[in-house]
Amino acid sequence: TGCFSPDGVIGGGGGPYDILHKTMAKNSRRIYYVADHDKLTSNFPINHFTFAEIDGIVTDYTFEQEVKSKYKNCEFIEVL
């Protein structure tokens, strides 16, 4: 399954879901990543994307302003 880091990286632990995520992103016009705070980690073996490569992230996690500024083209949708 996928996970994300507080500094703007989306990754996974390997396996069939990693291939699925990359395939879906490759064949999509817009990419939004949806995950709750349980998927927040800085420790995952495979990096898929940075927030610079997606259109937005929908999560209940509140990102630091520094991260939001770094990825200005990524829409941060916080569902609290």
Short mmCIF file of N, CA and C in Angstrom, two decimals:
data_model
loop_
_atom_site.label_atom_id
_atom_site.label_comp_id
_atom_site.label_asym_id
_atom_site.label_seq_id
_atom_site.Cartn_x
_atom_site.Cartn_y
_atom_site.Cartn_z
N THR A 1 0.83 -1.19 0.00
CA THR A 1 0.00 0.00 0.00
C THR A 1 0.87 1.24 0.00
N GLY A 2 0.30 2.34 -0.37
CA GLY A 2 1.05 3.58 -0.46
C GLY A 2 1.11 4.34 0.85
N CYS A 3 2.07 5.24 0.93
CA CYS A 3 2.21 6.11 2.09
C CYS A 3 2.84 7.43 1.64
N PHE A 4 2.86 8.39 2.54
CA PHE A 4 3.43 9.70 2.19
C PHE A 4 4.24 10.22 3.36
N SER A 5 5.17 11.11 3.04
CA SER A 5 6.03 11.68 4.07
C SER A 5 5.63 13.13 4.34
N PRO A 6 5.99 13.66 5.51
CA PRO A 6 5.65 15.04 5.83
C PRO A 6 6.39 16.06 4.96
N ASP A 7 7.41 15.61 4.22
CA ASP A 7 8.17 16.54 3.37
C ASP A 7 7.81 16.43 1.89
N GLY A 8 6.76 15.66 1.55
CA GLY A 8 6.26 15.71 0.18
C GLY A 8 6.66 14.59 -0.75
N VAL A 9 6.87 13.40 -0.22
CA VAL A 9 7.20 12.24 -1.05
C VAL A 9 6.12 11.19 -0.87
N ILE A 10 5.72 10.55 -1.96
CA ILE A 10 4.76 9.46 -1.93
C ILE A 10 5.50 8.19 -2.31
N GLY A 11 5.32 7.15 -1.53
CA GLY A 11 6.04 5.92 -1.79
C GLY A 11 5.26 4.69 -1.38
N GLY A 12 5.95 3.58 -1.36
CA GLY A 12 5.31 2.33 -1.00
C GLY A 12 6.31 1.30 -0.54
N GLY A 13 5.78 0.13 -0.24
CA GLY A 13 6.62 -0.91 0.29
C GLY A 13 6.99 -1.99 -0.70
N GLY A 14 6.70 -1.76 -1.96
CA GLY A 14 6.98 -2.77 -2.97
C GLY A 14 5.77 -3.63 -3.21
N GLY A 15 5.79 -4.37 -4.26
CA GLY A 15 4.69 -5.28 -4.56
C GLY A 15 3.75 -4.75 -5.63
N PRO A 16 2.63 -5.44 -5.80
CA PRO A 16 1.73 -5.13 -6.92
C PRO A 16 1.08 -3.75 -6.85
N TYR A 17 0.86 -3.22 -5.65
CA TYR A 17 0.24 -1.90 -5.55
C TYR A 17 1.15 -0.80 -6.08
N ASP A 18 2.45 -0.96 -5.92
CA ASP A 18 3.39 0.03 -6.44
C ASP A 18 3.30 0.12 -7.96
N ILE A 19 3.22 -1.01 -8.60
CA ILE A 19 3.08 -1.03 -10.07
C ILE A 19 1.74 -0.41 -10.47
N LEU A 20 0.71 -0.72 -9.73
CA LEU A 20 -0.62 -0.16 -10.01
C LEU A 20 -0.61 1.36 -9.90
N HIS A 21 -0.02 1.90 -8.85
CA HIS A 21 0.04 3.36 -8.66
C HIS A 21 0.77 4.03 -9.82
N LYS A 22 1.90 3.49 -10.22
CA LYS A 22 2.66 4.08 -11.32
C LYS A 22 1.90 4.00 -12.64
N THR A 23 1.22 2.88 -12.88
CA THR A 23 0.45 2.71 -14.11
C THR A 23 -0.73 3.67 -14.15
N MET A 24 -1.43 3.80 -13.05
CA MET A 24 -2.57 4.73 -13.01
C MET A 24 -2.10 6.17 -13.24
N ALA A 25 -1.00 6.56 -12.61
CA ALA A 25 -0.48 7.91 -12.78
C ALA A 25 -0.05 8.17 -14.22
N LYS A 26 0.58 7.19 -14.82
CA LYS A 26 1.05 7.33 -16.20
C LYS A 26 -0.11 7.53 -17.18
N ASN A 27 -1.26 6.96 -16.87
CA ASN A 27 -2.41 7.00 -17.76
C ASN A 27 -3.48 8.00 -17.33
N SER A 28 -3.13 8.92 -16.47
CA SER A 28 -4.10 9.90 -15.96
C SER A 28 -3.72 11.31 -16.38
N ARG A 29 -4.73 12.12 -16.57
CA ARG A 29 -4.49 13.54 -16.86
C ARG A 29 -4.25 14.34 -15.58
N ARG A 30 -4.91 13.93 -14.52
CA ARG A 30 -4.76 14.60 -13.23
C ARG A 30 -4.53 13.53 -12.17
N ILE A 31 -3.68 13.84 -11.20
CA ILE A 31 -3.34 12.87 -10.16
C ILE A 31 -3.60 13.52 -8.79
N TYR A 32 -4.49 12.91 -8.04
CA TYR A 32 -4.75 13.29 -6.65
C TYR A 32 -4.47 12.09 -5.77
N TYR A 33 -3.73 12.30 -4.71
CA TYR A 33 -3.41 11.23 -3.77
C TYR A 33 -4.30 11.42 -2.55
N VAL A 34 -4.98 10.36 -2.13
CA VAL A 34 -5.90 10.42 -0.99
C VAL A 34 -5.38 9.47 0.09
N ALA A 35 -5.12 10.00 1.28
CA ALA A 35 -4.63 9.17 2.38
C ALA A 35 -4.88 9.86 3.71
N ASP A 36 -5.17 9.08 4.74
CA ASP A 36 -5.29 9.66 6.07
C ASP A 36 -3.95 9.63 6.78
N HIS A 37 -3.91 10.20 7.98
CA HIS A 37 -2.65 10.34 8.71
C HIS A 37 -2.00 9.00 9.05
N ASP A 38 -2.76 7.91 9.02
CA ASP A 38 -2.17 6.59 9.28
C ASP A 38 -1.16 6.19 8.21
N LYS A 39 -1.20 6.82 7.04
CA LYS A 39 -0.26 6.52 5.96
C LYS A 39 0.96 7.44 5.98
N LEU A 40 1.06 8.28 7.01
CA LEU A 40 2.18 9.22 7.13
C LEU A 40 3.40 8.50 7.71
N THR A 41 4.50 8.55 7.00
CA THR A 41 5.75 7.96 7.46
C THR A 41 6.90 8.55 6.64
N SER A 42 8.07 8.49 7.18
CA SER A 42 9.26 8.91 6.42
C SER A 42 10.09 7.70 6.03
N ASN A 43 9.56 6.52 6.31
CA ASN A 43 10.33 5.30 6.11
C ASN A 43 9.58 4.35 5.17
N PHE A 44 9.88 4.45 3.87
CA PHE A 44 9.35 3.49 2.91
C PHE A 44 10.41 3.22 1.87
N PRO A 45 10.47 1.97 1.40
CA PRO A 45 11.58 1.57 0.53
C PRO A 45 11.55 2.13 -0.88
N ILE A 46 10.38 2.45 -1.40
CA ILE A 46 10.30 2.88 -2.80
C ILE A 46 9.62 4.24 -2.89
N ASN A 47 10.28 5.21 -3.51
CA ASN A 47 9.68 6.52 -3.77
C ASN A 47 9.01 6.49 -5.14
N HIS A 48 7.74 6.87 -5.18
CA HIS A 48 7.00 6.92 -6.44
C HIS A 48 7.00 8.32 -7.05
N PHE A 49 6.60 9.29 -6.24
CA PHE A 49 6.41 10.66 -6.72
C PHE A 49 6.79 11.63 -5.62
N THR A 50 7.03 12.86 -6.03
CA THR A 50 7.02 13.96 -5.06
C THR A 50 5.74 14.73 -5.33
N PHE A 51 5.41 15.63 -4.45
CA PHE A 51 4.20 16.44 -4.64
C PHE A 51 4.31 17.33 -5.87
N ALA A 52 5.51 17.52 -6.38
CA ALA A 52 5.70 18.30 -7.62
C ALA A 52 5.12 17.56 -8.82
N GLU A 53 4.93 16.25 -8.71
CA GLU A 53 4.47 15.43 -9.83
C GLU A 53 3.00 15.07 -9.77
N ILE A 54 2.29 15.57 -8.75
CA ILE A 54 0.86 15.31 -8.65
C ILE A 54 0.10 16.62 -8.62
N ASP A 55 -1.21 16.54 -8.85
CA ASP A 55 -2.03 17.74 -8.83
C ASP A 55 -2.50 18.12 -7.44
N GLY A 56 -2.62 17.13 -6.57
CA GLY A 56 -3.07 17.46 -5.22
C GLY A 56 -3.04 16.26 -4.29
N ILE A 57 -3.15 16.57 -3.01
CA ILE A 57 -3.25 15.54 -1.98
C ILE A 57 -4.44 15.88 -1.09
N VAL A 58 -5.23 14.85 -0.79
CA VAL A 58 -6.38 14.98 0.09
C VAL A 58 -6.08 14.16 1.34
N THR A 59 -6.04 14.83 2.49
CA THR A 59 -5.65 14.14 3.72
C THR A 59 -6.15 14.87 4.95
N ASP A 60 -6.13 14.18 6.08
CA ASP A 60 -6.46 14.82 7.35
C ASP A 60 -5.21 15.31 8.08
N TYR A 61 -4.07 15.21 7.42
CA TYR A 61 -2.80 15.69 7.97
C TYR A 61 -2.59 17.14 7.55
N THR A 62 -2.11 17.96 8.47
CA THR A 62 -1.82 19.36 8.17
C THR A 62 -0.32 19.51 7.88
N PHE A 63 -0.01 19.87 6.65
CA PHE A 63 1.39 20.05 6.25
C PHE A 63 1.92 21.39 6.70
N GLU A 64 3.21 21.42 6.95
CA GLU A 64 3.89 22.67 7.29
C GLU A 64 3.81 23.63 6.11
N GLN A 65 3.78 24.92 6.40
CA GLN A 65 3.71 25.93 5.34
C GLN A 65 4.92 25.84 4.41
N GLU A 66 6.06 25.47 4.93
CA GLU A 66 7.28 25.32 4.13
C GLU A 66 7.08 24.28 3.01
N VAL A 67 6.41 23.18 3.32
CA VAL A 67 6.15 22.13 2.33
C VAL A 67 5.15 22.65 1.29
N LYS A 68 4.12 23.33 1.74
CA LYS A 68 3.13 23.90 0.82
C LYS A 68 3.78 24.91 -0.13
N SER A 69 4.70 25.69 0.39
CA SER A 69 5.39 26.67 -0.45
C SER A 69 6.33 26.00 -1.44
N LYS A 70 6.93 24.91 -1.02
CA LYS A 70 7.86 24.18 -1.90
C LYS A 70 7.12 23.57 -3.10
N TYR A 71 5.89 23.12 -2.88
CA TYR A 71 5.09 22.47 -3.92
C TYR A 71 3.88 23.34 -4.26
N LYS A 72 4.15 24.49 -4.82
CA LYS A 72 3.10 25.48 -5.11
C LYS A 72 2.05 24.99 -6.09
N ASN A 73 2.41 24.08 -6.99
CA ASN A 73 1.45 23.59 -7.98
C ASN A 73 0.62 22.41 -7.49
N CYS A 74 0.88 21.96 -6.29
CA CYS A 74 0.12 20.86 -5.69
C CYS A 74 -0.97 21.46 -4.81
N GLU A 75 -2.18 20.99 -4.99
CA GLU A 75 -3.30 21.45 -4.18
C GLU A 75 -3.35 20.62 -2.90
N PHE A 76 -3.33 21.30 -1.76
CA PHE A 76 -3.40 20.62 -0.46
C PHE A 76 -4.83 20.75 0.06
N ILE A 77 -5.54 19.65 0.05
CA ILE A 77 -6.92 19.63 0.52
C ILE A 77 -6.93 18.91 1.86
N GLU A 78 -7.11 19.69 2.92
CA GLU A 78 -7.08 19.14 4.26
C GLU A 78 -8.50 18.92 4.75
N VAL A 79 -8.81 17.67 5.02
CA VAL A 79 -10.12 17.27 5.52
C VAL A 79 -9.97 16.94 6.99
N LEU A 80 -10.38 17.85 7.83
CA LEU A 80 -10.17 17.66 9.27
C LEU A 80 -11.42 17.16 9.95
#
